[in-house]
Amino acid sequence: MKELDRVRWRCRRGMLELDIVLQEFVDKHYMRLSETELQQFDTLLNFPDNDLWDMITAKKEIEDIKLRSVLQLLRAD
Amino acid sequence: MPYGLLKLYGSNGSSMAIIKRKFDVVIVGAGGAGMRAALQLSEAGFKVAVLSKVFPTRSHTVAAQGGIAASLGNVTEDSWHWHMYDTVKGSDYLGDQDAIEFMCRQASEVVYELEHFGMPFDRLENGKIYQRPFGGQSQNFGGAQATRSCAAADRTGHALLHTLYQRNVRANTQFFVEWMGLDLIRDEQGDVLGVTALEMETGEVMALQARAVLLATGGGGRIFQASTNAFINTGDGLGMAARSGIPLEDMEFWQFHPTGVYGAGVLISEAVRGEGGYLLNKDGERFMERYAPNAKDLASRDVVSRALTMEIKEGRGCGKNADHLLLKLNHLDADVIKMRLPGIREIAIKFAQVDPINEPIPVVPTAHYMMGGIPTNFYGQVVAPYKTGPEEVVQGLYAVGECACISVHGANRLGTNSLLDILVFGRAAGRQIIEDLKKNSHHKKLHTDSMDMSLARLVRLDSQKDGESVAQVGEALRKTMQEHCGVFRFADMLKEGVTKISEIAEQTNHTEIRDKSKVFNTARVEALELTNLAEVALATIVSAEARNESRGAHARDDFSIRDDNKWLKHTLYFREGRRLDYKPVRLKPLTVESFPPKARTY
C-alpha cells in the first residue's frame, strides 16, 4: 500500500508531460505488473525527466533490453 | 539541544514528536533559484538545508526550454541597456526599473559564471556561447530583432539544474528530499526564525531553525484548470507567506500561453506557428487575421490568447462544448512536420490523440507563468509594509524565483527572462544573506508555541469528520479560476468568482482524508497543497477584481485600456480581511534615465 504511495509520488516530475503519462500508467497498469516489471519501472523513474520522456516518445533507442516491456506499455498509452 | 522533543500532538491515541534542527540557512525549494542561492551560501561555509518535495533535478525549472537572456553580443551587437528597455516595455511599465537594470547589467556575468560551473551551452564555431533570437528582444530600443538567448539545445533548464545540483553536492549543501515546507516561524517582532516541515517518508513534523529562510518554491499555476505547470507547482511558499501575514504582490498578473493542448495543458510551442501552422475556429476561419492583420498567428502571446478567448466567448469554439480552437498543421508537408516538429507531433498524438500530419490539434489558452508573488527588493529580501514604512525588510526572510515578485516581469514576462531572473536573484539573495548573517550571528530562541499553526492544521486534518474531498474541492477551485479569472476578465464574472473562491477556500479548511497513517501519506500532502492553492487563488481573483484597467496579462472587458493615472502601481493583497493596498512602481533606474510609460505596440 505504502509502496504504491511512494511510487505515485515519484511520478511527480518537473515536466507536466511526464506527470500525466506516469500517473495514467500507474492507475492502469501498476497493480498488474510482475516483480521484474516493478523493478524496471523503478529504474525508469530514476532517469532524468528529459531522458525518460525521450525514451517514452521513442526518440531514444531503448539501450537496455531489460527496460523494454514496461517502456512498451508506457509508449502504448 | 540539537534534537528535542518539544511537543506531542495527535488524535485517536496517536502522537507525533516534534523535532528541532538548527541550520544557518534553510531554503525551501530546490529549483534553479533555490539551488543558485544554496551554492553561494554553501561555498561561503554556511550550514545550508534545502527542502524539496521532489528530487532537485525534477524541479519545474527542467521544463524551461527557451534559454537565458544575456546581452553577450556574440552573434549580433547587443547591450544590457537595450535588454532593459525590452524588459520594461514587455512588463507594460509595471516592472520596477531599478530591479530591471540590476538584472540586465548582471546577465552576462551570471551566464559566464554558469559556463565556468560546467553548463553545456551551445557554441558558435569560434567557441563562444551560441545565441538565438527570441520574441520581445530588440536592438536599439525597439529596433531590429536582437539575438540574446543562450541555450543548451532545447533542454536549458535540465542542464542548469544538473549543473547546479552537482556543484551543490560538492559544496556540501544538505538536501532534504521529499520534504514539504509547512509554515514560517515568526516571533512577535515579525522576525522569521525558521520553518516547520513535514518529512514525507516518516510523517514527522520538524522545526528547522535558521538565521535566514529563503523561499524558492516556484509558481502556483495549478490553480487553473488549463495549466502548463507540473503538478508540484502548488504555490507552497506563497501559502506560507500569506498565512504568516506577508502580503502577496501583483497576483492578478498570469501569463497565458495561447496553445496548450485542450484537456491536458501540455504546451505546443510557438515553433509550430513559426513553421506555418495557424489557428482555426469552428467555421474553419483563420480568425487571427481579424485580430492582428499583420502579425496574424505570430502576434505576441497575450494578443493571441485574448483572440482565442473571444472566439470561444462568441460561440465560435470547436467541439461539442464549443470550448477550444484548432491549430492546423496538416497543410504542411508531412516530412516538414516529422523533421522540424517531431516533439510536437509526439505531444499531439499522446495528449490529443491526433496526428497533426492528418488532423489539426485542439488547443486552448493555458496558464503558464505567475508574474506576481512574495514582495522582495532586488537583494531578495522580503519587504512588507509594517512598523514605519511601506517597504520594510522582514528580518530573516528572503524569496527568489517565480514565487517572488521583485518586480522584474511587471504585468508580463518576456521569454528567456525567467531563467535569468532565478540566476541573478538567486546569487544576489545568497550574497545578501551572507552580509546579513554577519550581523545576526546567533539564532533567536524559538518559543514553544512556534509550531502551533502547523500542528493545528495537521490535527484538524486528521480529526475531520464528514469533511470535503480534496480531489473534488481542488477540481472546483481550478474550474472556477478558469471560468472566472482566465485570459479575459469580466466584472460580473470576477465578482461572482470572488464569492465562489471564498467558499471553496473555506472548504479547503474542512477536507477529510481517509488514510491517517504517518508513513508516506500522499493524501495528507495533497490536502496541505490544496490549502496553498487556495491562498494563491484568492489573492489572484481578489486582486484581479479590483484592478480596473487592462495591462499586460491582465485584460478586463470593461476597462480595455491601460490607465497609468490610476493604476501605475503594484497591488498588495493581505490574507487577513482580504485587504488590498498599493505601492508605487519604482520608475527610477539605478544609473540611467527612466523609460516613461508609452503605448506598447510590436
XYZ file of C-alpha atoms in Angstrom:
679
model
C 0.000 0.000 0.000
C 2.709 2.469 1.038
C 4.837 1.280 -1.876
C 2.093 2.494 -4.204
C 2.053 5.879 -2.440
C 5.823 6.179 -2.820
C 5.691 5.281 -6.493
C 2.845 7.678 -7.124
C 4.830 10.494 -5.562
C 7.935 9.655 -7.579
C 5.797 10.064 -10.676
C 5.585 13.748 -9.748
C 8.056 15.326 -12.130
C 9.314 18.644 -13.427
C 7.594 18.116 -16.784
C 3.795 18.069 -16.992
C 4.046 15.581 -19.881
C 5.539 13.013 -17.515
C 3.139 13.815 -14.672
C 0.234 12.901 -16.914
C 1.707 9.840 -18.635
C 3.159 8.318 -15.470
C 0.040 8.883 -13.405
C -2.116 7.213 -16.056
C 0.329 4.337 -16.244
C 0.207 3.766 -12.501
C -3.602 3.902 -12.457
C -3.905 1.471 -15.323
C -1.047 -0.987 -15.036
C 0.802 -0.753 -11.748
C -1.230 -3.307 -9.804
C -0.763 -5.892 -12.538
C 2.988 -5.557 -13.022
C 5.241 -8.530 -12.345
C 8.089 -8.315 -9.851
C 10.585 -7.801 -12.711
C 8.437 -5.117 -14.296
C 8.109 -3.303 -10.972
C 11.881 -3.157 -10.815
C 12.039 -1.903 -14.402
C 9.589 0.846 -13.629
C 11.604 1.830 -10.589
C 14.750 2.044 -12.736
C 12.924 4.201 -15.266
C 11.713 6.614 -12.585
C 15.334 7.292 -11.678
C 16.127 8.692 -15.130
C 16.212 12.485 -15.589
C 12.950 13.917 -16.945
C 14.171 14.686 -20.448
C 15.798 11.301 -20.920
C 12.736 9.472 -19.653
C 10.472 11.490 -21.926
C 12.710 10.784 -24.918
C 12.525 7.078 -24.131
C 8.738 7.173 -23.839
C 8.310 9.085 -27.085
C 10.754 6.700 -28.746
C 13.158 9.452 -29.721
C 15.790 7.434 -27.942
C 16.519 3.799 -28.658
C 15.999 1.533 -25.690
C 19.561 0.546 -24.956
C 18.707 -1.621 -22.010
C 16.678 -4.589 -23.212
C 15.594 -5.199 -19.627
C 13.504 -1.994 -19.678
C 11.617 -2.865 -22.844
C 8.406 -4.383 -21.601
C 7.498 -1.513 -19.265
C 8.560 1.094 -21.798
C 6.358 -0.528 -24.389
C 3.405 -0.200 -22.029
C 4.294 3.452 -21.394
C 4.544 4.119 -25.103
C 1.249 2.419 -25.881
C -0.864 4.622 -23.593
C 19.944 20.788 22.338
C 20.107 19.881 18.649
C 17.223 17.429 18.877
C 14.433 17.944 21.284
C 11.088 16.546 21.997
C 9.148 19.795 22.046
C 5.580 18.845 21.753
C 3.226 15.997 21.174
C 0.116 16.073 19.158
C -2.343 13.649 17.814
C -5.768 12.169 17.900
C -7.121 8.682 18.463
C -4.305 7.987 20.871
C -1.605 8.504 18.259
C 1.082 11.012 18.903
C 3.776 12.655 16.925
C 7.065 14.052 18.133
C 8.204 17.483 17.066
C 11.883 17.558 16.409
C 14.028 20.637 16.114
C 17.138 21.068 13.988
C 19.385 24.076 13.524
C 20.927 25.456 10.344
C 22.438 28.750 9.288
C 20.093 28.931 6.324
C 17.016 26.956 5.312
C 15.943 27.124 1.674
C 12.512 25.835 0.693
C 12.576 24.641 -2.913
C 15.373 23.102 -4.983
C 14.735 24.511 -8.443
C 17.186 26.788 -10.211
C 16.632 29.760 -7.873
C 16.963 27.839 -4.612
C 19.995 25.908 -5.792
C 21.770 29.004 -7.132
C 21.385 30.689 -3.742
C 22.339 27.495 -1.879
C 25.564 27.254 -3.847
C 26.578 30.795 -2.905
C 25.941 30.072 0.767
C 27.460 26.593 0.996
C 30.612 27.755 -0.757
C 30.856 30.553 1.818
C 30.937 27.884 4.520
C 27.405 28.135 5.870
C 25.368 25.174 7.001
C 22.582 25.113 4.430
C 19.489 22.902 4.305
C 17.461 22.748 1.086
C 13.996 21.177 1.300
C 12.308 19.783 -1.776
C 9.074 17.891 -2.377
C 10.752 16.006 -5.229
C 14.317 15.162 -6.204
C 16.037 18.506 -7.040
C 16.698 17.795 -10.706
C 12.961 17.072 -11.137
C 12.005 20.623 -10.250
C 9.881 22.542 -12.755
C 12.938 24.521 -13.938
C 13.537 21.419 -16.064
C 10.649 22.474 -18.319
C 12.353 25.741 -19.394
C 13.488 25.322 -22.967
C 13.935 28.812 -24.403
C 17.236 29.775 -22.839
C 18.752 32.539 -20.730
C 18.652 36.163 -21.895
C 22.018 37.971 -21.705
C 23.433 40.707 -23.931
C 26.701 38.898 -24.662
C 26.601 40.207 -28.233
C 28.176 37.021 -29.587
C 26.010 36.914 -32.715
C 24.741 40.465 -33.214
C 25.604 43.670 -31.392
C 23.808 43.963 -28.059
C 23.726 45.960 -24.828
C 22.246 45.464 -21.364
C 20.515 48.835 -21.800
C 18.575 47.544 -24.833
C 17.682 44.415 -22.872
C 16.499 46.646 -20.047
C 14.286 48.626 -22.421
C 12.715 45.431 -23.797
C 12.018 44.166 -20.294
C 10.458 47.439 -19.106
C 8.279 47.631 -22.215
C 7.393 43.926 -22.012
C 6.307 44.440 -18.393
C 3.833 47.060 -19.674
C 5.687 49.519 -17.409
C 4.716 47.755 -14.201
C 8.223 46.340 -13.673
C 10.487 48.134 -11.173
C 13.165 49.827 -13.265
C 15.900 49.668 -10.614
C 15.492 45.886 -10.320
C 15.333 45.505 -14.100
C 18.561 47.485 -14.570
C 20.176 45.373 -11.836
C 19.139 42.147 -13.608
C 20.102 43.123 -17.154
C 23.502 44.504 -16.104
C 24.394 41.268 -14.330
C 23.108 38.920 -17.025
C 26.406 38.374 -18.856
C 28.251 37.764 -15.611
C 25.863 35.065 -14.356
C 25.952 33.326 -17.735
C 29.788 33.267 -17.791
C 29.755 32.058 -14.221
C 27.478 29.207 -15.227
C 29.837 28.426 -18.116
C 32.645 28.055 -15.574
C 30.433 25.771 -13.494
C 30.364 23.438 -16.495
C 26.999 24.282 -18.083
C 26.992 22.749 -21.592
C 25.923 25.806 -23.626
C 25.627 25.514 -27.399
C 28.681 27.019 -29.106
C 29.495 29.094 -32.152
C 32.301 27.983 -34.445
C 34.629 30.468 -32.771
C 33.991 28.730 -29.449
C 31.837 31.487 -27.936
C 28.375 30.771 -26.494
C 25.784 30.443 -29.275
C 22.808 32.813 -29.033
C 19.444 32.716 -30.734
C 16.701 35.262 -31.319
C 13.536 35.186 -29.213
C 10.280 37.161 -29.188
C 10.376 40.563 -27.477
C 14.145 41.044 -27.853
C 15.262 44.123 -29.802
C 18.316 46.175 -30.671
C 18.486 49.947 -30.216
C 15.394 50.342 -28.012
C 12.715 48.728 -30.147
C 14.639 48.349 -33.425
C 15.698 45.175 -35.230
C 15.451 41.712 -33.678
C 18.190 41.021 -31.118
C 19.946 37.663 -30.663
C 20.136 37.330 -26.919
C 19.149 33.868 -25.731
C 21.862 31.478 -24.500
C 20.700 27.885 -24.618
C 21.754 24.271 -24.255
C 19.785 22.752 -27.146
C 16.096 22.520 -26.106
C 16.988 21.443 -22.585
C 18.474 24.539 -20.997
C 16.526 24.095 -17.751
C 17.616 20.477 -17.464
C 21.296 21.375 -17.990
C 21.011 24.231 -15.499
C 19.527 22.025 -12.762
C 22.102 19.284 -13.220
C 24.988 21.766 -13.220
C 23.769 23.463 -10.043
C 22.906 20.204 -8.281
C 26.359 18.743 -8.839
C 28.081 21.921 -7.623
C 25.879 21.939 -4.535
C 26.662 18.331 -3.673
C 30.357 19.186 -3.925
C 29.834 22.232 -1.686
C 28.105 20.086 0.968
C 24.643 21.577 0.691
C 22.309 19.293 2.675
C 19.300 18.273 0.613
C 16.130 17.119 2.342
C 14.325 15.301 -0.450
C 10.605 14.546 -0.201
C 10.137 17.161 2.480
C 7.371 19.728 2.361
C 7.628 23.172 3.953
C 4.517 23.867 6.063
C 4.692 27.284 7.741
C 7.054 30.106 8.599
C 8.033 30.511 12.227
C 7.864 34.206 13.177
C 8.282 35.796 16.584
C 6.227 38.666 17.988
C 8.520 41.238 16.327
C 7.756 39.591 12.986
C 11.283 38.208 12.579
C 11.457 34.882 10.761
C 13.224 32.208 12.817
C 12.732 29.108 10.701
C 10.138 26.883 9.092
C 8.108 23.874 10.032
C 8.326 20.994 7.606
C 6.909 17.535 7.004
C 9.187 14.626 6.172
C 7.073 12.509 3.878
C 8.868 9.200 4.460
C 8.293 9.200 8.234
C 5.434 11.644 8.580
C 7.443 13.541 11.197
C 6.976 17.266 11.568
C 10.133 19.171 12.277
C 11.034 22.715 13.208
C 14.005 23.796 11.138
C 15.544 26.728 12.906
C 17.607 29.133 10.814
C 19.136 32.589 10.886
C 17.798 33.060 7.358
C 14.915 31.417 5.490
C 14.771 31.616 1.711
C 11.553 30.725 -0.109
C 12.181 29.407 -3.627
C 9.108 27.271 -4.149
C 8.229 28.303 -7.720
C 4.831 29.205 -9.107
C 1.274 28.160 -8.341
C -0.001 27.555 -11.857
C -2.077 24.579 -10.727
C -4.834 26.980 -9.618
C -6.091 26.899 -13.212
C -7.806 24.004 -14.941
C -5.756 24.591 -18.070
C -2.161 24.885 -16.938
C 1.230 24.101 -18.451
C 2.658 23.753 -14.932
C 3.760 20.448 -13.415
C 1.622 19.015 -10.582
C 4.181 20.139 -7.960
C 3.510 23.827 -8.697
C 1.081 24.484 -5.887
C 2.423 27.813 -4.635
C 3.549 26.449 -1.269
C 5.823 29.403 -0.472
C 3.009 31.845 -1.189
C 0.713 29.984 1.162
C 3.400 30.033 3.861
C 3.969 33.759 3.400
C 0.273 34.672 3.285
C -0.576 32.664 6.408
C 2.159 34.434 8.328
C 0.878 37.900 7.411
C 3.167 38.723 4.468
C 1.278 40.348 1.562
C 1.321 38.963 -1.982
C 2.134 41.389 -4.793
C 0.583 41.746 -8.280
C -1.161 38.389 -8.139
C -3.644 39.358 -10.884
C -0.903 39.002 -13.499
C -0.671 35.500 -15.003
C 0.817 34.785 -18.390
C -1.341 32.514 -20.547
C 0.246 30.597 -23.371
C -2.145 30.576 -26.350
C -1.596 26.979 -27.384
C -1.843 24.386 -24.634
C -3.310 21.017 -25.669
C -7.042 21.027 -24.887
C -7.731 18.921 -21.802
C -4.094 18.165 -20.931
C -2.471 21.604 -20.784
C 0.785 20.417 -22.295
C 2.462 23.214 -24.209
C 2.592 23.372 -28.008
C 5.499 25.714 -28.639
C 5.393 28.857 -30.793
C 7.665 26.978 -33.191
C 4.542 25.405 -34.754
C 3.197 28.766 -35.811
C 6.723 29.800 -36.814
C 6.772 26.878 -39.251
C 3.486 27.994 -40.820
C 0.833 26.452 -38.594
C -2.277 28.580 -37.993
C -5.405 28.728 -35.833
C -8.972 28.000 -36.949
C -12.410 28.419 -35.370
C -15.401 26.096 -35.827
C -16.295 27.739 -39.145
C -12.829 26.938 -40.455
C -11.998 30.637 -40.376
C -8.407 31.786 -39.843
C -9.573 34.247 -37.192
C -6.200 35.737 -36.220
C -6.387 37.770 -39.437
C -9.165 39.785 -37.797
C -7.328 40.401 -34.513
C -3.789 41.015 -35.800
C -3.863 41.740 -39.543
C -0.077 41.992 -39.805
C 1.426 39.520 -37.372
C -1.617 37.175 -37.585
C -0.857 33.879 -35.800
C 2.598 35.135 -34.811
C 1.339 38.045 -32.701
C 2.503 38.133 -29.064
C 1.232 35.584 -26.549
C -1.242 37.859 -24.791
C -2.795 39.043 -28.076
C -3.284 35.510 -29.415
C -4.599 34.222 -26.076
C -7.193 37.004 -25.962
C -8.272 36.277 -29.540
C -8.847 32.590 -28.744
C -10.875 33.531 -25.695
C -13.050 35.948 -27.698
C -13.762 33.291 -30.329
C -14.880 30.836 -27.642
C -16.913 33.508 -25.851
C -18.697 34.443 -29.078
C -19.678 30.832 -29.776
C -17.138 30.015 -32.466
C -15.268 27.435 -30.392
C -14.938 23.844 -31.604
C -16.156 20.542 -30.222
C -19.441 19.639 -28.569
C -18.893 22.174 -25.809
C -17.586 24.828 -28.233
C -14.699 25.353 -25.809
C -11.475 25.101 -27.805
C -9.918 26.012 -31.156
C -7.827 24.179 -33.690
C -4.175 24.537 -34.591
C -3.765 23.409 -38.154
C -0.516 21.954 -39.485
C -1.781 19.389 -41.954
C -1.338 21.755 -44.892
C 2.406 21.445 -44.233
C 4.399 18.691 -45.836
C 4.440 15.540 -43.697
C 8.233 15.488 -43.896
C 8.448 19.064 -42.593
C 6.371 18.056 -39.559
C 8.449 14.916 -38.994
C 11.764 16.717 -39.442
C 11.230 20.048 -37.754
C 8.470 19.376 -35.229
C 8.925 15.789 -34.055
C 8.388 16.637 -30.387
C 5.164 18.481 -31.170
C 3.851 15.553 -33.172
C 4.527 13.192 -30.262
C 2.717 15.509 -27.870
C -0.314 15.812 -30.160
C -0.541 12.051 -30.618
C -0.079 11.327 -26.931
C -2.233 14.046 -25.390
C -4.775 14.990 -28.064
C -4.936 11.624 -29.818
C -4.498 13.308 -33.189
C -1.662 13.014 -35.666
C -1.054 16.608 -36.829
C 0.014 15.265 -40.229
C -3.663 14.406 -40.798
C -5.707 16.481 -38.354
C -5.484 19.823 -36.534
C -4.597 19.910 -32.809
C -7.286 21.108 -30.334
C -5.816 23.957 -28.236
C -6.876 26.411 -25.564
C -5.110 29.352 -23.804
C -3.267 27.827 -20.864
C -1.848 29.350 -17.664
C 1.917 29.391 -17.878
C 3.695 31.813 -15.530
C 2.885 33.794 -12.383
C 4.306 37.326 -12.548
C 3.228 38.174 -9.006
C 4.462 36.732 -5.732
C 6.099 37.476 -2.402
C 7.291 41.107 -2.466
C 11.081 41.488 -2.359
C 13.724 44.073 -3.158
C 16.494 43.237 -5.630
C 18.621 41.729 -2.881
C 15.985 39.048 -2.393
C 14.933 40.441 0.994
C 11.207 40.199 1.592
C 9.713 43.655 2.032
C 6.371 44.293 3.659
C 4.617 47.372 4.945
C 4.863 47.272 8.692
C 6.202 49.418 11.500
C 7.313 52.707 9.912
C 7.407 52.326 6.154
C 5.678 50.686 3.211
C 8.682 48.579 2.266
C 10.373 47.368 5.422
C 12.732 44.421 5.299
C 11.315 41.395 7.119
C 14.218 40.146 9.251
C 15.303 36.645 8.301
C 13.059 36.148 5.262
C 14.077 36.086 1.598
C 12.385 34.926 -1.615
C 13.605 34.286 -5.170
C 12.335 32.844 -8.441
C 8.739 32.537 -9.607
C 7.398 32.687 -6.027
C 8.949 36.158 -5.602
C 7.833 39.497 -7.047
C 10.909 41.706 -7.316
C 9.310 43.000 -9.712
C 11.245 42.479 -12.946
C 8.413 40.990 -15.020
C 5.737 43.508 -14.101
C 2.487 42.745 -15.891
C 4.020 40.411 -18.479
C 7.204 38.341 -18.601
C 9.412 38.038 -21.675
C 10.588 34.592 -22.739
C 14.120 33.709 -21.508
C 13.917 36.282 -18.691
C 12.742 33.728 -16.113
C 15.937 31.672 -16.116
C 17.878 34.932 -15.957
C 15.742 36.044 -13.022
C 16.498 32.899 -10.988
C 20.243 33.124 -11.622
C 20.707 36.834 -10.925
C 18.476 36.986 -7.877
C 19.446 33.541 -6.579
C 23.002 34.802 -6.434
C 22.017 38.242 -5.105
C 19.958 36.706 -2.300
C 22.851 34.404 -1.412
C 25.214 37.371 -1.204
C 22.758 39.422 0.847
C 22.201 36.584 3.319
C 25.982 36.311 3.809
C 26.052 40.059 4.643
C 23.013 39.922 6.917
C 24.303 36.898 8.839
C 27.401 38.860 9.837
C 25.035 40.968 11.925
C 22.821 38.089 13.058
C 25.377 35.717 14.453
C 23.041 33.879 16.831
C 19.803 32.014 16.435
C 16.957 33.668 18.283
C 15.216 31.440 20.784
C 12.202 29.520 19.484
C 9.083 29.763 21.586
C 7.272 26.576 22.491
C 4.264 27.771 20.504
C 6.304 28.246 17.292
C 4.807 25.206 15.685
C 1.232 25.704 16.811
C -0.116 26.867 13.472
C 1.239 23.836 11.595
C 0.183 21.444 14.332
C -3.316 22.846 14.424
C -3.614 22.390 10.680
C -2.448 18.782 10.886
C -4.599 17.924 13.883
C -7.617 19.427 12.150
C -6.956 17.356 9.027
C -6.557 14.121 10.988
C -9.649 14.641 13.102
C -12.002 15.943 10.388
C -15.317 14.108 10.225
C -17.801 14.335 7.334
C -15.363 16.572 5.500
C -14.837 17.552 1.896
C -12.939 15.509 -0.689
C -9.544 17.009 -1.570
C -9.909 15.965 -5.197
C -13.372 17.495 -5.549
C -12.523 20.788 -3.873
C -9.356 21.042 -5.978
C -11.361 20.421 -9.139
C -13.905 23.096 -8.199
C -11.132 25.584 -7.474
C -9.380 25.053 -10.813
C -12.631 25.138 -12.767
C -13.810 28.322 -11.046
C -10.500 30.125 -11.589
C -10.504 29.129 -15.248
C -14.068 30.353 -15.829
C -13.996 33.474 -13.703
C -10.416 34.715 -13.806
C -8.891 33.452 -17.055
C -7.418 35.262 -20.026
C -10.273 37.745 -20.411
C -11.878 39.128 -17.300
C -15.428 40.401 -16.912
C -16.679 42.468 -13.965
C -19.697 40.274 -13.169
C -17.729 37.047 -13.537
C -14.984 38.334 -11.257
C -17.468 39.431 -8.615
C -19.216 36.082 -8.642
C -15.817 34.365 -8.775
C -14.615 36.071 -5.586
C -17.663 34.697 -3.754
C -17.187 31.212 -5.169
C -13.445 31.066 -4.488
C -14.051 32.320 -0.941
C -16.449 29.426 -0.389
C -14.021 26.949 -1.919
C -11.160 28.326 0.196
C -13.318 27.756 3.244
C -13.904 24.158 2.131
C -10.152 23.564 1.994
C -10.205 24.019 5.772
C -12.709 21.181 6.083
C -11.157 18.493 3.914
C -11.049 14.938 5.130
C -8.531 12.235 4.330
C -9.262 8.551 4.809
C -5.671 7.467 5.251
C -4.441 8.808 8.594
C -1.179 6.857 8.650
C 2.110 8.651 9.111
C 4.467 6.930 6.688
C 4.420 8.389 3.174
C 0.885 9.689 3.324
C 0.423 11.462 -0.011
C -3.234 12.200 0.751
C -2.094 14.415 3.625
C 0.437 16.187 1.426
C -2.175 16.839 -1.247
C -4.605 18.241 1.312
C -1.884 20.614 2.509
C -1.026 21.615 -1.055
C -4.675 22.437 -1.640
C -4.645 24.970 1.198
C -1.717 26.705 -0.531
C -3.518 26.702 -3.869
C -6.500 28.322 -2.171
C -4.305 31.176 -0.881
C -2.901 31.745 -4.380
C -6.348 31.622 -5.991
C -7.897 34.042 -3.511
C -5.052 36.543 -3.859
C -5.346 36.305 -7.649
C -9.070 36.815 -8.016
C -9.413 39.495 -5.316
C -6.555 41.490 -6.890
C -7.968 41.000 -10.394
C -11.441 42.156 -9.456
C -10.065 45.413 -8.070
C -7.766 46.353 -10.957
C -9.992 48.386 -13.251
C -7.702 48.573 -16.256
C -6.060 46.303 -18.808
C -2.288 45.996 -18.546
C -0.025 43.226 -19.829
C -1.552 39.870 -18.989
C -4.497 41.348 -17.066
C -7.239 42.019 -19.619
C -10.563 43.488 -18.467
C -13.539 43.544 -20.778
C -14.992 46.630 -19.074
C -11.709 48.575 -18.801
C -9.977 47.754 -22.043
C -7.063 50.180 -21.868
C -4.114 50.801 -19.597
C -4.754 53.591 -17.116
C -1.435 54.996 -15.908
C -3.058 57.806 -13.943
C -4.891 55.453 -11.641
C -3.161 52.101 -11.960
C 0.569 52.549 -12.452
C 1.034 50.838 -9.082
C 1.653 47.435 -7.542
C -1.139 45.541 -5.814
C -0.544 44.167 -2.316
C -3.002 41.514 -1.122
C -3.211 40.777 2.604
C -4.782 37.494 3.635
C -6.274 38.938 6.800
C -9.564 40.538 5.829
C -8.603 40.028 2.165
C -7.476 43.629 2.223
C -5.773 45.308 -0.709
C -3.175 48.028 -0.606
C -0.990 49.525 -3.315
C 2.559 50.769 -3.638
C 4.196 52.853 -6.345
C 6.126 51.355 -9.256
C 9.835 52.174 -8.968
C 10.269 54.127 -12.165
C 13.779 55.379 -11.373
C 16.547 53.040 -12.518
C 19.921 52.819 -10.740
C 22.110 54.815 -13.141
C 20.281 55.520 -16.404
C 17.284 57.619 -17.385
C 13.819 56.254 -16.668
C 11.799 54.747 -19.519
C 8.492 56.610 -19.262
C 5.312 54.648 -19.998
C 4.174 54.723 -23.598
C 1.854 52.624 -25.729
C 3.066 49.030 -26.015
C 2.984 48.060 -29.682
C 5.008 45.447 -31.524
